[in-house]
Amino acid sequence: EAGVVQSPRYKIIEKKQPVAFWCNPISGHNTLYWYLQNLGQGPELLIRYENEEAVDDSQLPKDRFSAERLKGVDSTLKIQPAELGDSAVYLCASSFAGAGTEAFFGQGTRLTVV
Amino acid sequence: AQKVTQAQTEISVVEKEDVTLDCVYETRDTTYYLFWYKQPPSGELVFLIRRNSFDEQNEISGRYSWNFQKSTSSFNFTITASQVVDSAVYFCALGRQNFVFGPGTRLSVLP
């Protein structure tokens, strides 16, 4: 069974440029998460989807970040414009719906903003 | 607010030693879930275990064991007879639908 797939694995961009990350969750998983992981820290939730609906985006910096999950499967996270402080690993995870269900993570996209 | 503390930033042990990773959590919820994840150098977080707040039974899976104590709000993880392949960053997490992660403990197992 395929796991959570993210692309690209690595991205280097100049500040003020836009960037997008793509995530394909595990088949059948209704819930999809985007997490941000800074170096030496634990992941922090950016947004959670239940099917197509963003049910928790309270931690998403909406002035520059946006996300979508059309058709309730794949998801895209976008940053426009990127800032130096956005350099981090962006992790996508998915799970079956329901409280306490474990999430399975992709390998992440490492973003470097120069 | 929910919070997870992993006081040990880094631990180094020699292969075959036992090692315990500490996790202390804070929550006002009466129903909650605790998790441990492993993050090897490849970067992908690997799910290890889930525990709900109503189940305080300790669990053993091979060389891994977990000790959940509500009285001290702790969910500690022990690796018995550690191996070099256990070297990774280990995260404790808390939540019901959104997960709050601790800062992680970097474990280095030396040959």
XYZ file of C-alpha atoms in Angstrom:
225
model
C 0.000 0.000 0.000
C 1.360 3.391 -0.998
C 2.033 5.879 1.762
C 1.543 9.625 1.771
C 3.323 11.102 -1.223
C 4.658 14.632 -1.254
C 6.425 16.601 -3.936
C 8.832 18.137 -4.410
C 11.210 16.763 -1.782
C 13.362 19.872 -1.886
C 12.740 23.416 -3.080
C 14.992 26.451 -3.104
C 13.478 29.794 -4.004
C 14.295 33.458 -3.637
C 12.334 35.518 -1.161
C 9.160 37.121 -2.471
C 8.679 34.283 -4.975
C 5.665 31.954 -4.812
C 5.959 28.248 -4.057
C 3.554 25.321 -3.960
C 3.668 21.905 -2.357
C 1.611 18.914 -3.346
C 0.331 16.007 -1.263
C -1.385 12.752 -2.188
C -2.780 11.039 0.923
C -3.244 7.354 1.586
C -6.216 6.007 -0.319
C -9.386 6.082 1.758
C -8.117 8.604 4.288
C -10.676 11.377 4.726
C -8.525 13.544 6.970
C -5.528 15.426 5.649
C -3.106 17.592 7.626
C -0.392 20.065 6.732
C 2.283 20.544 9.381
C 5.273 22.860 9.561
C 8.484 21.592 11.139
C 11.263 24.011 11.961
C 14.758 22.695 12.524
C 15.100 20.986 15.880
C 11.424 21.303 16.732
C 8.301 19.204 16.618
C 5.706 19.552 13.853
C 3.110 22.312 14.218
C -0.315 22.074 12.633
C -1.117 24.515 9.844
C -4.428 23.159 8.603
C -6.647 20.093 8.831
C -9.130 18.934 6.207
C -12.036 16.580 6.581
C -12.738 15.612 2.986
C -12.867 18.931 1.080
C -13.586 21.077 4.128
C -10.884 22.917 6.047
C -12.116 22.306 9.584
C -9.172 23.888 11.391
C -7.003 26.545 9.759
C -6.499 28.696 12.841
C -2.697 28.337 12.656
C -2.405 29.080 8.942
C -0.931 32.558 8.238
C -3.628 33.533 5.802
C -1.934 36.667 4.552
C 0.555 34.595 2.591
C -0.423 30.935 2.950
C -3.305 29.195 1.226
C -4.356 25.589 0.840
C -6.891 23.638 -1.084
C -8.138 20.091 -1.282
C -10.314 19.853 -4.309
C -12.338 16.645 -4.635
C -11.271 15.640 -1.142
C -8.150 13.774 -2.207
C -4.953 15.595 -3.206
C -4.026 18.835 -1.542
C -1.849 21.819 -2.400
C -0.253 24.254 0.025
C 0.904 27.576 -1.389
C 3.021 30.406 -0.064
C 2.965 33.771 -1.822
C 5.197 35.639 -1.342
C 7.748 33.524 0.517
C 9.847 35.052 3.287
C 13.182 33.962 4.700
C 11.456 32.744 7.859
C 9.381 30.262 5.855
C 12.413 28.020 5.437
C 11.348 24.745 7.063
C 10.033 21.273 6.303
C 6.394 21.088 5.288
C 4.820 17.777 6.217
C 1.606 16.296 4.936
C -0.218 13.575 6.857
C -3.455 11.674 6.460
C -5.703 9.476 8.548
C -9.091 7.882 8.664
C -11.753 10.124 10.161
C -12.429 9.927 13.877
C -10.998 11.116 17.145
C -7.638 9.696 18.109
C -6.918 8.085 14.777
C -3.216 7.905 14.106
C -1.868 9.974 11.258
C 0.602 8.753 8.661
C 3.148 11.204 7.360
C 4.871 11.828 4.073
C 8.583 12.514 3.773
C 8.022 16.233 3.649
C 9.173 19.075 1.442
C 12.239 20.941 2.625
C 11.891 24.590 1.634
C 14.840 26.941 1.621
C 14.163 30.619 0.990
C 17.249 32.639 0.065
C -4.230 24.657 26.163
C -2.459 21.417 25.455
C 1.266 20.972 25.863
C 3.819 18.195 25.527
C 7.207 18.354 27.205
C 10.153 16.154 26.320
C 12.841 17.341 28.677
C 15.622 15.235 27.170
C 16.925 17.050 24.112
C 19.573 14.473 23.230
C 20.514 11.062 24.587
C 23.482 8.919 23.626
C 23.773 5.282 24.580
C 25.958 2.391 23.587
C 24.356 -0.438 21.675
C 22.525 -2.998 23.858
C 21.865 -0.493 26.610
C 18.295 0.184 27.685
C 17.046 3.754 27.295
C 13.899 5.565 28.432
C 12.508 8.623 26.693
C 10.355 10.835 28.887
C 7.109 12.539 27.899
C 4.977 14.751 30.129
C 1.747 16.258 28.884
C -0.814 18.855 29.909
C -4.463 18.856 28.924
C -7.832 19.759 30.377
C -9.630 17.190 28.252
C -10.920 14.082 29.981
C -10.705 12.103 26.765
C -7.480 12.363 24.855
C -4.935 10.309 22.953
C -1.186 10.011 23.229
C 1.197 8.973 20.496
C 4.835 8.240 19.869
C 6.462 8.799 16.488
C 9.971 8.076 15.249
C 11.693 10.379 12.751
C 14.782 8.766 11.196
C 17.229 10.806 9.121
C 15.086 10.244 6.026
C 12.588 12.677 7.567
C 9.359 10.705 7.521
C 7.574 10.423 10.864
C 6.803 6.792 11.613
C 3.868 5.968 13.868
C 4.812 3.740 16.810
C 1.902 3.643 19.236
C -1.391 5.244 20.265
C -2.907 5.229 23.736
C -6.273 6.623 24.844
C -6.776 8.267 28.207
C -8.946 5.441 29.515
C -6.392 2.727 28.957
C -3.491 2.847 31.382
C -2.237 -0.612 30.606
C 1.416 -0.686 29.769
C 2.253 -2.051 26.367
C 5.170 -4.052 25.057
C 6.013 -4.586 21.416
C 9.258 -6.422 20.898
C 12.061 -4.275 22.310
C 9.695 -1.316 22.780
C 7.544 -0.683 25.841
C 5.411 2.204 26.979
C 4.431 3.294 30.471
C 1.339 5.500 30.728
C 0.602 7.081 34.115
C -2.292 9.530 34.354
C -1.397 10.402 37.929
C 1.841 12.002 36.751
C 0.646 12.916 33.219
C 3.454 10.913 31.722
C 3.776 8.547 28.778
C 7.329 7.246 28.761
C 8.926 5.076 26.102
C 11.603 2.468 26.794
C 13.800 0.744 24.253
C 15.399 -2.426 25.566
C 18.721 -3.596 24.179
C 19.043 -0.595 21.881
C 20.402 -0.989 18.358
C 22.108 1.430 15.996
C 18.948 1.436 13.834
C 17.067 2.983 16.759
C 18.993 6.219 16.230
C 16.410 8.859 15.363
C 14.402 11.721 16.791
C 11.428 10.534 18.805
C 8.318 12.656 19.259
C 5.544 12.337 21.785
C 2.200 13.827 20.706
C -1.159 14.576 22.317
C -4.571 15.213 20.860
C -7.933 14.012 19.643
C -8.128 15.312 16.086
C -5.326 17.850 15.984
C -2.024 16.717 17.406
C 0.317 18.734 19.578
C 3.865 17.459 19.338
C 6.658 17.754 21.840
C 10.052 19.134 20.797
C 11.482 15.660 20.343
C 14.383 13.696 21.816
C 17.330 12.866 19.581
C 18.574 9.364 20.383
C 21.996 8.285 19.212
C 22.898 4.632 19.639
C 26.609 4.101 19.261
C 28.066 0.782 18.117
